[in-house]
Amino acid sequence: MGTEQIIAEVLRTLNLEFIALIAVGTLIGLIVGALPGLTTTMGIALLTGITFKFSGHSAIALLMGLYVGGVSGGSLSGVLIGIPGTPANAAATLDGFPLAMAGKGAQAITISRTASIIGTLFGIGCLAFFTPLLSNLALKFTSAEFCLLGLFGVLISGTLTGADLPMKGWIAGIFGLAIGMIGMDELTAWHRLTFGSPELIGGVPFIPIMIGFFGIPQVIEALMSEQDVLVAALDKTKVKLKEILVHWWTALRAGLIGVGIGIIPGVGEDVAAWVSYGVAKKGSKHPEEYGKGSYEGLVAAETADNACIGGAIIPLLSLGIPGSPPAAVLLGAFLIHGVRPGPMMSFEFPAFTYQAVSWLLVATLFMRFMALWLARPMQKILQIKNAILMPIVAVLCAIGAFSLDIRFLDIVLVFFAGLIGLIFRKGKYPPAPLVLGIILGPLVDTNFRRALKASGGDFSIFFTRPIALALVLAIVVLILGQLGVFGAIRDKWRSRKQTEAQTTIS
């Protein structure tokens, strides 16, 4: 497809219908993101069920609008009540709420919104530039590379999100891989782990699992932690542009961090925000202001988590591997609506990457105008008691899952996944590796056996190709590093050096 045809396809999906859907999606995302207990991941999962009857591209445009709005919207509640609407906005809350309590709420929201726009635009630029390059590289992948890439994605997601103990992240990822293998084997048509249920032959439906896993625990925890909410007042002070541009280096660095972490499979916006915030504080001339109302800290956190949106979509479109939990649910929506991301997308849907870029740009434009306009109504909405709001959310979870295939089993799966989600939270097992494992389970399993079949059962196929060998080495280094092998070797080497030095002195 030529450049003129691609431009024509992009313009075709920028008509009034698409623009209206993106606006609605962005507004819903801002509200969902701003309400503590409702995450961006959960919002995309719920809306995917409702958009089942939509045409493919229009539904995806709506969901991308929600993605942009959701990540940005969490800072509204963070600034107004000191409770981040989503985990991605926890770092921004550290400085946003103190600013609001100091009578600078409108300024904090304006700076947060501007940083969100800068980060989102930076991520979109990287998405447009790097996705075609990565897609061309992915065309050189065989079954061995895809198997190893999927396994590496699950392992590194478990490593980076399992903060207390990476082993917990790996356990969550392996559990997700096992769930992803339920159903009929693609190569042999053998039924695996279906327990004689014909409804599981096609595998475990992804969207009901995601709705339950992220939604039900949020509902229960919100109901159990009912507390009085202190809502900060909003001033009418305007922020001058120079007050934001003075932090240009912080914003650029945060954008690079956000995109870089977004590309890593299954990590997500919350990690990007905290890493950026920590780096900014470490390199700041006034680190003592962080956590007390620092504009610089707010810019660092909000730029990074929004830049992560574009970064997370890069591997999603080029490799079929999502870079964050919201992108993972977005992948499920893609498949439901007939769009299969991966290396062949540039041939099957040559204009889709640029269509996605245009939808994200439109969503960013709407987010620019909606965020501050929504701030004052959100002051009232945020005072709604969880005892009223959360039961409505639970009902929506069930309706969203049931609307996909009109099956009672999907409602059962929602609450079963919710129970698993509760167990994970109590045990401090990170959810992202499990989500990624469910998605990548069939990819890892099918390509592993396909590679062995192609090589006649010779495992050397995973070591003789350069890309495969690089992935194997990366996996081995990752595992050994987390098991403390390199640390033990370093300590032993230092101890020996000290012993030799003492012997020499003696």
Short mmCIF file of C-alpha atoms in Angstrom, two decimals:
data_model
loop_
_atom_site.label_atom_id
_atom_site.label_comp_id
_atom_site.label_asym_id
_atom_site.label_seq_id
_atom_site.Cartn_x
_atom_site.Cartn_y
_atom_site.Cartn_z
CA MET A 1 0.00 0.00 0.00
CA GLY A 2 1.39 3.37 -1.05
CA THR A 3 1.69 6.51 1.02
CA GLU A 4 -1.36 8.12 -0.61
CA GLN A 5 -3.50 5.07 0.15
CA ILE A 6 -2.34 5.02 3.78
CA ILE A 7 -3.21 8.72 4.15
CA ALA A 8 -6.63 8.02 2.60
CA GLU A 9 -7.24 5.16 5.07
CA VAL A 10 -6.24 7.36 8.01
CA LEU A 11 -8.57 10.15 6.88
CA ARG A 12 -11.37 7.62 6.38
CA THR A 13 -11.24 6.76 10.08
CA LEU A 14 -11.18 10.39 11.18
CA ASN A 15 -14.78 11.14 10.28
CA LEU A 16 -17.33 12.58 12.69
CA GLU A 17 -18.36 9.13 13.95
CA PHE A 18 -14.81 8.18 14.93
CA ILE A 19 -14.06 11.59 16.44
CA ALA A 20 -17.26 11.40 18.53
CA LEU A 21 -16.39 7.88 19.73
CA ILE A 22 -12.87 8.95 20.68
CA ALA A 23 -14.29 11.94 22.58
CA VAL A 24 -16.71 9.67 24.46
CA GLY A 25 -13.93 7.17 25.19
CA THR A 26 -11.63 9.91 26.50
CA LEU A 27 -14.38 11.31 28.74
CA ILE A 28 -15.20 7.85 30.11
CA GLY A 29 -11.48 7.24 30.65
CA LEU A 30 -11.07 10.48 32.59
CA ILE A 31 -14.02 9.58 34.84
CA VAL A 32 -12.95 5.95 35.31
CA GLY A 33 -9.36 6.99 35.97
CA ALA A 34 -10.43 9.65 38.46
CA LEU A 35 -12.61 7.33 40.54
CA PRO A 36 -10.43 5.47 43.07
CA GLY A 37 -10.99 1.74 42.68
CA LEU A 38 -11.69 1.86 38.95
CA THR A 39 -8.48 1.33 36.99
CA THR A 40 -7.75 1.95 33.32
CA THR A 41 -7.31 -1.80 32.80
CA MET A 42 -10.70 -2.49 34.32
CA GLY A 43 -12.31 0.29 32.26
CA ILE A 44 -11.00 -1.11 28.97
CA ALA A 45 -12.10 -4.62 29.94
CA LEU A 46 -15.63 -3.46 30.81
CA LEU A 47 -16.02 -1.33 27.71
CA THR A 48 -14.72 -4.12 25.46
CA GLY A 49 -17.79 -6.16 26.36
CA ILE A 50 -20.10 -3.26 25.59
CA THR A 51 -18.43 -2.58 22.21
CA PHE A 52 -18.79 -6.16 21.01
CA LYS A 53 -21.38 -5.14 18.39
CA PHE A 54 -19.36 -2.16 17.15
CA SER A 55 -17.38 -2.24 13.92
CA GLY A 56 -13.77 -3.26 14.56
CA HIS A 57 -11.88 0.00 14.02
CA SER A 58 -14.49 2.22 15.69
CA ALA A 59 -14.46 0.06 18.82
CA ILE A 60 -10.66 0.14 18.99
CA ALA A 61 -10.66 3.94 18.53
CA LEU A 62 -13.09 4.24 21.44
CA LEU A 63 -10.92 2.04 23.66
CA MET A 64 -7.75 3.95 22.78
CA GLY A 65 -9.50 7.14 23.81
CA LEU A 66 -10.33 5.49 27.13
CA TYR A 67 -6.69 4.41 27.53
CA VAL A 68 -5.43 7.98 27.13
CA GLY A 69 -8.14 9.45 29.36
CA GLY A 70 -7.77 6.77 32.03
CA VAL A 71 -4.05 7.22 32.59
CA SER A 72 -4.41 10.99 32.72
CA GLY A 73 -7.62 11.01 34.77
CA GLY A 74 -6.12 9.32 37.79
CA SER A 75 -4.25 12.48 38.65
CA LEU A 76 -7.55 14.37 39.18
CA SER A 77 -8.42 12.40 42.30
CA GLY A 78 -4.77 12.37 43.30
CA VAL A 79 -4.73 16.17 43.34
CA LEU A 80 -8.22 16.70 44.77
CA ILE A 81 -8.42 14.05 47.51
CA GLY A 82 -4.90 12.65 47.81
CA ILE A 83 -5.99 9.20 46.58
CA PRO A 84 -4.71 8.24 43.11
CA GLY A 85 -7.44 7.10 40.75
CA THR A 86 -5.11 4.48 39.26
CA PRO A 87 -1.76 3.02 40.40
CA ALA A 88 -0.10 4.92 37.55
CA ASN A 89 -0.87 8.22 39.29
CA ALA A 90 0.38 7.32 42.78
CA ALA A 91 3.70 9.13 42.25
CA ALA A 92 1.93 12.28 40.99
CA THR A 93 -0.25 12.32 44.12
CA LEU A 94 2.81 12.86 46.34
CA ASP A 95 3.16 16.43 45.06
CA GLY A 96 -0.27 17.09 43.53
CA PHE A 97 -2.27 16.86 46.76
CA PRO A 98 0.09 19.05 48.85
CA LEU A 99 -0.17 21.69 46.12
CA ALA A 100 -3.97 21.51 46.24
CA MET A 101 -4.02 21.76 50.03
CA ALA A 102 -1.80 24.84 49.72
CA GLY A 103 -4.48 26.51 47.59
CA LYS A 104 -2.88 25.64 44.23
CA GLY A 105 -5.27 22.88 43.08
CA ALA A 106 -6.04 24.39 39.67
CA GLN A 107 -2.33 24.98 39.07
CA ALA A 108 -1.54 21.37 40.01
CA ILE A 109 -4.22 20.05 37.64
CA THR A 110 -3.04 22.34 34.83
CA ILE A 111 0.59 21.27 35.22
CA SER A 112 -0.45 17.62 35.51
CA ARG A 113 -2.60 17.91 32.37
CA THR A 114 0.19 19.67 30.42
CA ALA A 115 2.72 17.03 31.47
CA SER A 116 0.25 14.34 30.43
CA ILE A 117 -0.10 15.91 26.99
CA ILE A 118 3.68 16.22 26.57
CA GLY A 119 4.21 12.61 27.63
CA THR A 120 1.42 11.25 25.45
CA LEU A 121 2.65 13.16 22.38
CA PHE A 122 6.21 11.95 22.99
CA GLY A 123 4.98 8.36 23.25
CA ILE A 124 2.88 8.72 20.10
CA GLY A 125 5.90 10.04 18.19
CA CYS A 126 7.96 7.04 19.28
CA LEU A 127 5.07 4.74 18.35
CA ALA A 128 4.93 6.13 14.80
CA PHE A 129 8.71 5.89 14.38
CA PHE A 130 9.68 2.63 16.05
CA THR A 131 6.73 0.34 15.29
CA PRO A 132 7.55 -0.12 11.58
CA LEU A 133 11.22 -0.73 12.44
CA LEU A 134 10.38 -3.35 15.05
CA SER A 135 7.85 -4.96 12.71
CA ASN A 136 10.55 -5.38 10.05
CA LEU A 137 12.84 -6.99 12.63
CA ALA A 138 10.04 -9.29 13.76
CA LEU A 139 9.67 -10.63 10.21
CA LYS A 140 12.99 -12.41 10.76
CA PHE A 141 11.59 -14.29 13.76
CA THR A 142 10.81 -18.00 13.55
CA SER A 143 8.90 -20.16 16.04
CA ALA A 144 12.01 -20.44 18.25
CA GLU A 145 12.33 -16.64 18.59
CA PHE A 146 8.63 -16.12 19.33
CA CYS A 147 8.68 -18.82 22.00
CA LEU A 148 11.74 -17.34 23.70
CA LEU A 149 10.44 -13.77 23.37
CA GLY A 150 7.16 -14.73 25.05
CA LEU A 151 8.98 -16.51 27.88
CA PHE A 152 11.38 -13.57 28.33
CA GLY A 153 8.42 -11.17 28.46
CA VAL A 154 6.75 -13.12 31.26
CA LEU A 155 10.00 -13.43 33.24
CA ILE A 156 11.01 -9.78 33.00
CA SER A 157 7.48 -8.68 33.83
CA GLY A 158 7.62 -10.85 36.95
CA THR A 159 11.06 -9.49 37.83
CA LEU A 160 10.15 -5.80 37.56
CA THR A 161 6.66 -5.96 39.09
CA GLY A 162 7.44 -8.42 41.88
CA ALA A 163 9.12 -5.71 43.94
CA ASP A 164 9.29 -7.60 47.25
CA LEU A 165 10.29 -10.93 45.75
CA PRO A 166 10.73 -11.48 41.99
CA MET A 167 10.01 -15.17 42.54
CA LYS A 168 6.39 -14.21 43.25
CA GLY A 169 6.25 -12.47 39.90
CA TRP A 170 7.56 -15.58 38.18
CA ILE A 171 5.02 -17.77 39.96
CA ALA A 172 2.24 -15.44 38.83
CA GLY A 173 3.55 -15.56 35.26
CA ILE A 174 3.80 -19.36 35.19
CA PHE A 175 0.27 -19.61 36.60
CA GLY A 176 -0.89 -17.33 33.78
CA LEU A 177 0.91 -19.49 31.20
CA ALA A 178 -0.93 -22.54 32.56
CA ILE A 179 -4.31 -20.79 32.29
CA GLY A 180 -3.45 -19.73 28.73
CA MET A 181 -2.95 -23.36 27.73
CA ILE A 182 -6.48 -24.42 28.72
CA GLY A 183 -8.51 -25.56 25.72
CA MET A 184 -7.89 -27.36 22.46
CA ASP A 185 -4.27 -27.67 21.41
CA GLU A 186 -3.70 -25.86 18.11
CA LEU A 187 -1.33 -28.49 16.73
CA THR A 188 -2.97 -31.77 17.76
CA ALA A 189 -6.57 -30.73 18.58
CA TRP A 190 -6.12 -32.46 21.96
CA HIS A 191 -8.28 -31.12 24.80
CA ARG A 192 -6.16 -29.93 27.70
CA LEU A 193 -7.30 -29.02 31.22
CA THR A 194 -10.93 -28.71 30.09
CA PHE A 195 -12.17 -31.20 32.75
CA GLY A 196 -14.73 -32.50 30.26
CA SER A 197 -16.39 -29.09 29.83
CA PRO A 198 -17.27 -28.36 26.20
CA GLU A 199 -17.39 -24.64 27.00
CA LEU A 200 -13.66 -24.64 27.76
CA ILE A 201 -12.61 -26.31 24.51
CA GLY A 202 -12.07 -22.90 22.93
CA GLY A 203 -9.95 -21.81 25.88
CA VAL A 204 -10.64 -19.52 28.81
CA PRO A 205 -12.29 -16.30 27.56
CA PHE A 206 -9.86 -13.49 28.19
CA ILE A 207 -12.14 -10.52 28.86
CA PRO A 208 -14.25 -12.10 31.67
CA ILE A 209 -11.03 -13.17 33.39
CA MET A 210 -9.61 -9.65 33.16
CA ILE A 211 -12.83 -8.02 34.34
CA GLY A 212 -12.99 -10.31 37.37
CA PHE A 213 -9.30 -10.28 38.17
CA PHE A 214 -9.01 -6.49 38.23
CA GLY A 215 -12.59 -5.47 39.02
CA ILE A 216 -13.89 -7.65 41.86
CA PRO A 217 -10.87 -7.18 44.21
CA GLN A 218 -11.08 -3.40 43.66
CA VAL A 219 -14.77 -3.45 44.59
CA ILE A 220 -14.22 -5.50 47.75
CA GLU A 221 -11.20 -3.49 48.91
CA ALA A 222 -13.03 -0.21 48.31
CA LEU A 223 -16.00 -1.42 50.36
CA MET A 224 -13.71 -2.58 53.18
CA SER A 225 -11.74 0.68 53.32
CA GLU A 226 -14.65 3.11 53.52
CA GLN A 227 -13.27 6.38 54.84
CA ASP A 228 -14.10 10.05 54.95
CA VAL A 229 -12.65 11.86 51.93
CA LEU A 230 -11.05 15.28 52.23
CA VAL A 231 -11.64 17.13 48.95
CA ALA A 232 -9.31 20.06 48.28
CA ALA A 233 -10.70 23.36 47.07
CA LEU A 234 -9.88 24.61 43.56
CA ASP A 235 -8.42 28.07 43.06
CA LYS A 236 -8.70 30.10 39.86
CA THR A 237 -5.02 30.88 39.47
CA LYS A 238 -3.64 30.32 35.97
CA VAL A 239 -0.26 28.79 35.29
CA LYS A 240 2.14 30.66 33.03
CA LEU A 241 3.75 28.67 30.24
CA LYS A 242 7.28 29.50 31.44
CA GLU A 243 6.53 27.79 34.77
CA ILE A 244 6.14 24.55 32.83
CA LEU A 245 8.83 25.04 30.16
CA VAL A 246 11.46 25.53 32.87
CA HIS A 247 11.15 21.78 33.52
CA TRP A 248 11.76 20.79 29.87
CA TRP A 249 14.72 18.54 30.70
CA THR A 250 12.73 16.71 33.38
CA ALA A 251 9.89 16.18 30.89
CA LEU A 252 12.25 14.90 28.15
CA ARG A 253 13.96 12.49 30.51
CA ALA A 254 10.60 11.31 31.84
CA GLY A 255 9.36 10.75 28.29
CA LEU A 256 12.36 8.58 27.46
CA ILE A 257 11.91 6.59 30.68
CA GLY A 258 8.18 6.17 30.03
CA VAL A 259 8.63 4.88 26.48
CA GLY A 260 11.55 2.64 27.48
CA ILE A 261 9.62 0.99 30.31
CA GLY A 262 6.47 0.84 28.18
CA ILE A 263 8.26 -1.32 25.61
CA ILE A 264 9.17 -3.88 28.30
CA PRO A 265 6.35 -6.49 28.24
CA GLY A 266 3.79 -6.33 31.03
CA VAL A 267 5.40 -3.68 33.26
CA GLY A 268 3.22 -0.64 32.78
CA GLU A 269 2.59 2.98 33.63
CA ASP A 270 2.90 2.79 37.43
CA VAL A 271 6.48 1.48 37.25
CA ALA A 272 7.35 4.16 34.67
CA ALA A 273 6.00 6.92 36.93
CA TRP A 274 7.88 5.74 40.03
CA VAL A 275 11.17 5.22 38.16
CA SER A 276 10.92 8.66 36.56
CA TYR A 277 10.00 10.28 39.89
CA GLY A 278 12.95 8.61 41.62
CA VAL A 279 15.41 9.60 38.88
CA ALA A 280 14.12 13.19 38.88
CA LYS A 281 14.40 13.48 42.66
CA LYS A 282 17.91 12.06 42.64
CA GLY A 283 19.05 14.57 40.01
CA SER A 284 17.10 17.56 41.32
CA LYS A 285 18.67 20.71 42.73
CA HIS A 286 15.86 20.82 45.31
CA PRO A 287 15.10 17.20 46.31
CA GLU A 288 13.79 18.39 49.67
CA GLU A 289 10.72 19.86 47.92
CA TYR A 290 9.63 16.47 46.58
CA GLY A 291 6.57 15.15 48.37
CA LYS A 292 5.72 18.64 49.65
CA GLY A 293 4.39 20.21 46.46
CA SER A 294 7.11 20.10 43.80
CA TYR A 295 6.13 21.10 40.26
CA GLU A 296 9.18 19.22 38.99
CA GLY A 297 8.11 15.98 40.69
CA LEU A 298 4.60 16.31 39.28
CA VAL A 299 5.98 16.82 35.76
CA ALA A 300 8.33 13.84 36.08
CA ALA A 301 5.60 11.43 37.20
CA GLU A 302 2.83 12.52 34.85
CA THR A 303 5.02 12.77 31.74
CA ALA A 304 6.41 9.27 32.24
CA ASP A 305 3.14 7.41 32.86
CA ASN A 306 1.52 9.00 29.81
CA ALA A 307 4.57 8.42 27.57
CA CYS A 308 4.28 4.78 28.59
CA ILE A 309 1.02 4.54 26.59
CA GLY A 310 2.80 4.88 23.26
CA GLY A 311 5.67 2.73 24.48
CA ALA A 312 3.33 -0.10 25.53
CA ILE A 313 1.56 -0.09 22.16
CA ILE A 314 4.83 -0.43 20.20
CA PRO A 315 5.44 -4.14 21.05
CA LEU A 316 1.67 -4.72 20.98
CA LEU A 317 1.38 -3.76 17.31
CA SER A 318 4.75 -5.01 16.08
CA LEU A 319 5.13 -8.27 18.06
CA GLY A 320 1.66 -8.98 19.42
CA ILE A 321 3.08 -8.68 22.96
CA PRO A 322 1.55 -5.94 25.15
CA GLY A 323 3.78 -3.63 27.15
CA SER A 324 1.36 -2.96 30.03
CA PRO A 325 -1.78 -4.45 31.65
CA PRO A 326 -4.12 -1.97 29.86
CA ALA A 327 -2.39 -2.81 26.57
CA ALA A 328 -2.91 -6.51 27.39
CA VAL A 329 -6.66 -6.03 27.63
CA LEU A 330 -6.50 -3.89 24.51
CA LEU A 331 -4.91 -6.87 22.73
CA GLY A 332 -7.95 -8.96 23.66
CA ALA A 333 -10.17 -6.25 22.19
CA PHE A 334 -8.09 -6.25 19.01
CA LEU A 335 -8.56 -9.99 18.56
CA ILE A 336 -12.29 -9.81 19.30
CA HIS A 337 -12.71 -7.13 16.64
CA GLY A 338 -10.74 -8.95 13.97
CA VAL A 339 -7.38 -7.17 14.19
CA ARG A 340 -4.43 -9.47 14.85
CA PRO A 341 -1.31 -7.54 15.93
CA GLY A 342 2.12 -8.88 15.13
CA PRO A 343 4.72 -8.96 12.36
CA MET A 344 2.10 -9.62 9.65
CA MET A 345 0.04 -6.55 10.58
CA SER A 346 2.05 -4.40 8.15
CA PHE A 347 0.74 -6.64 5.35
CA GLU A 348 -2.78 -7.38 6.60
CA PHE A 349 -3.50 -3.87 7.95
CA PRO A 350 -0.76 -1.63 6.48
CA ALA A 351 -2.44 1.62 7.56
CA PHE A 352 -3.45 0.52 11.06
CA THR A 353 -0.38 1.83 12.91
CA TYR A 354 -0.92 5.31 11.50
CA GLN A 355 -4.66 5.11 12.14
CA ALA A 356 -3.88 4.27 15.77
CA VAL A 357 -1.50 7.23 15.93
CA SER A 358 -4.22 9.55 14.61
CA TRP A 359 -6.78 8.23 17.16
CA LEU A 360 -4.34 8.77 20.01
CA LEU A 361 -3.64 12.31 18.81
CA VAL A 362 -7.36 13.11 18.73
CA ALA A 363 -7.79 11.61 22.21
CA THR A 364 -4.91 13.77 23.47
CA LEU A 365 -6.59 16.85 22.01
CA PHE A 366 -9.85 16.06 23.80
CA MET A 367 -8.00 15.28 27.02
CA ARG A 368 -6.42 18.75 26.79
CA PHE A 369 -9.81 20.45 27.07
CA MET A 370 -11.72 17.95 29.20
CA ALA A 371 -9.35 17.49 32.17
CA LEU A 372 -9.69 20.92 33.77
CA TRP A 373 -13.35 21.25 32.74
CA LEU A 374 -14.09 17.97 34.51
CA ALA A 375 -12.23 18.91 37.69
CA ARG A 376 -15.07 20.79 39.40
CA PRO A 377 -17.80 18.17 38.68
CA MET A 378 -15.35 15.51 39.90
CA GLN A 379 -15.22 17.28 43.27
CA LYS A 380 -18.86 16.25 43.73
CA ILE A 381 -18.52 12.79 42.17
CA LEU A 382 -15.56 11.90 44.39
CA GLN A 383 -17.73 12.42 47.47
CA ILE A 384 -20.05 9.53 46.49
CA LYS A 385 -19.85 6.79 49.11
CA ASN A 386 -18.21 3.53 48.06
CA ALA A 387 -21.21 1.70 49.52
CA ILE A 388 -23.30 3.22 46.70
CA LEU A 389 -20.79 3.24 43.85
CA MET A 390 -19.06 -0.13 44.19
CA PRO A 391 -22.14 -2.42 44.02
CA ILE A 392 -23.02 -0.70 40.74
CA VAL A 393 -19.50 -1.43 39.50
CA ALA A 394 -19.85 -5.12 40.48
CA VAL A 395 -23.07 -5.38 38.47
CA LEU A 396 -21.37 -3.73 35.49
CA CYS A 397 -18.56 -6.30 35.75
CA ALA A 398 -21.07 -9.14 35.40
CA ILE A 399 -22.99 -7.42 32.58
CA GLY A 400 -19.79 -6.59 30.68
CA ALA A 401 -18.63 -10.21 30.76
CA PHE A 402 -22.05 -11.70 29.94
CA SER A 403 -22.58 -9.38 26.95
CA LEU A 404 -19.69 -10.91 25.00
CA ASP A 405 -21.05 -14.41 24.30
CA ILE A 406 -24.30 -14.42 26.36
CA ARG A 407 -23.00 -17.30 28.51
CA PHE A 408 -23.63 -17.87 32.20
CA LEU A 409 -20.15 -19.40 32.42
CA ASP A 410 -18.61 -15.97 31.79
CA ILE A 411 -20.32 -14.54 34.90
CA VAL A 412 -18.99 -17.49 36.93
CA LEU A 413 -15.51 -16.85 35.53
CA VAL A 414 -15.71 -13.18 36.54
CA PHE A 415 -16.24 -14.01 40.21
CA PHE A 416 -13.84 -16.97 40.12
CA ALA A 417 -11.14 -14.69 38.66
CA GLY A 418 -12.06 -12.12 41.32
CA LEU A 419 -11.37 -14.70 44.02
CA ILE A 420 -7.97 -15.44 42.47
CA GLY A 421 -7.31 -11.70 42.30
CA LEU A 422 -8.05 -11.35 46.01
CA ILE A 423 -5.68 -14.20 46.85
CA PHE A 424 -2.99 -12.56 44.72
CA ARG A 425 -3.43 -9.24 46.50
CA LYS A 426 -3.32 -10.77 49.95
CA GLY A 427 -0.18 -12.70 49.04
CA LYS A 428 1.34 -9.65 47.27
CA TYR A 429 1.65 -11.47 43.96
CA PRO A 430 1.78 -8.94 41.08
CA PRO A 431 -1.12 -9.18 38.60
CA ALA A 432 0.76 -8.05 35.45
CA PRO A 433 2.77 -11.30 34.93
CA LEU A 434 -0.40 -13.39 35.28
CA VAL A 435 -2.18 -11.27 32.66
CA LEU A 436 0.79 -11.50 30.32
CA GLY A 437 1.07 -15.24 30.94
CA ILE A 438 -2.57 -15.82 29.96
CA ILE A 439 -2.03 -13.91 26.73
CA LEU A 440 1.34 -15.43 25.85
CA GLY A 441 0.55 -18.99 26.98
CA PRO A 442 -0.60 -20.21 23.54
CA LEU A 443 2.24 -18.29 21.85
CA VAL A 444 4.95 -19.87 24.01
CA ASP A 445 3.48 -23.39 23.98
CA THR A 446 2.58 -23.61 20.28
CA ASN A 447 5.81 -22.07 19.01
CA PHE A 448 7.93 -24.22 21.35
CA ARG A 449 6.52 -27.44 19.90
CA ARG A 450 6.40 -26.06 16.38
CA ALA A 451 10.12 -25.23 16.58
CA LEU A 452 10.94 -28.72 17.83
CA LYS A 453 8.84 -30.28 15.07
CA ALA A 454 10.66 -28.19 12.45
CA SER A 455 14.06 -29.27 13.83
CA GLY A 456 13.13 -32.93 14.27
CA GLY A 457 13.28 -32.64 18.05
CA ASP A 458 16.71 -30.97 18.07
CA PHE A 459 16.92 -28.34 20.84
CA SER A 460 19.86 -26.67 19.12
CA ILE A 461 17.34 -24.62 17.11
CA PHE A 462 17.07 -22.40 20.20
CA PHE A 463 20.85 -21.72 20.22
CA THR A 464 22.05 -21.69 16.61
CA ARG A 465 20.11 -18.65 15.39
CA PRO A 466 21.60 -15.29 16.51
CA ILE A 467 18.35 -13.71 17.76
CA ALA A 468 17.29 -16.90 19.55
CA LEU A 469 20.72 -17.22 21.18
CA ALA A 470 20.56 -13.59 22.36
CA LEU A 471 17.16 -14.22 23.94
CA VAL A 472 18.39 -17.41 25.64
CA LEU A 473 21.36 -15.54 27.10
CA ALA A 474 19.07 -12.73 28.26
CA ILE A 475 16.80 -15.24 30.02
CA VAL A 476 19.74 -17.01 31.69
CA VAL A 477 21.29 -13.70 32.84
CA LEU A 478 17.91 -12.52 34.15
CA ILE A 479 17.32 -15.69 36.17
CA LEU A 480 20.86 -15.91 37.55
CA GLY A 481 20.82 -12.23 38.44
CA GLN A 482 17.58 -12.52 40.40
CA LEU A 483 18.79 -15.66 42.17
CA GLY A 484 21.76 -13.67 43.44
CA VAL A 485 24.42 -15.67 41.60
CA PHE A 486 26.22 -12.62 40.24
CA GLY A 487 26.06 -10.90 43.64
CA ALA A 488 27.57 -13.94 45.32
CA ILE A 489 30.37 -14.08 42.72
CA ARG A 490 31.06 -10.36 43.18
CA ASP A 491 31.16 -10.66 46.97
CA LYS A 492 33.45 -13.67 46.76
CA TRP A 493 35.78 -11.82 44.38
CA ARG A 494 35.91 -8.75 46.67
CA SER A 495 36.57 -10.97 49.68
CA ARG A 496 39.44 -12.66 47.89
CA LYS A 497 40.90 -9.30 46.86
CA GLN A 498 40.73 -8.06 50.45
CA THR A 499 42.41 -11.23 51.67
CA GLU A 500 45.19 -10.87 49.11
CA ALA A 501 45.66 -7.18 50.07
CA GLN A 502 45.92 -8.06 53.76
CA THR A 503 48.39 -10.86 52.97
CA THR A 504 50.51 -8.45 50.93
CA ILE A 505 50.56 -5.90 53.79
CA SER A 506 51.51 -8.59 56.27
#
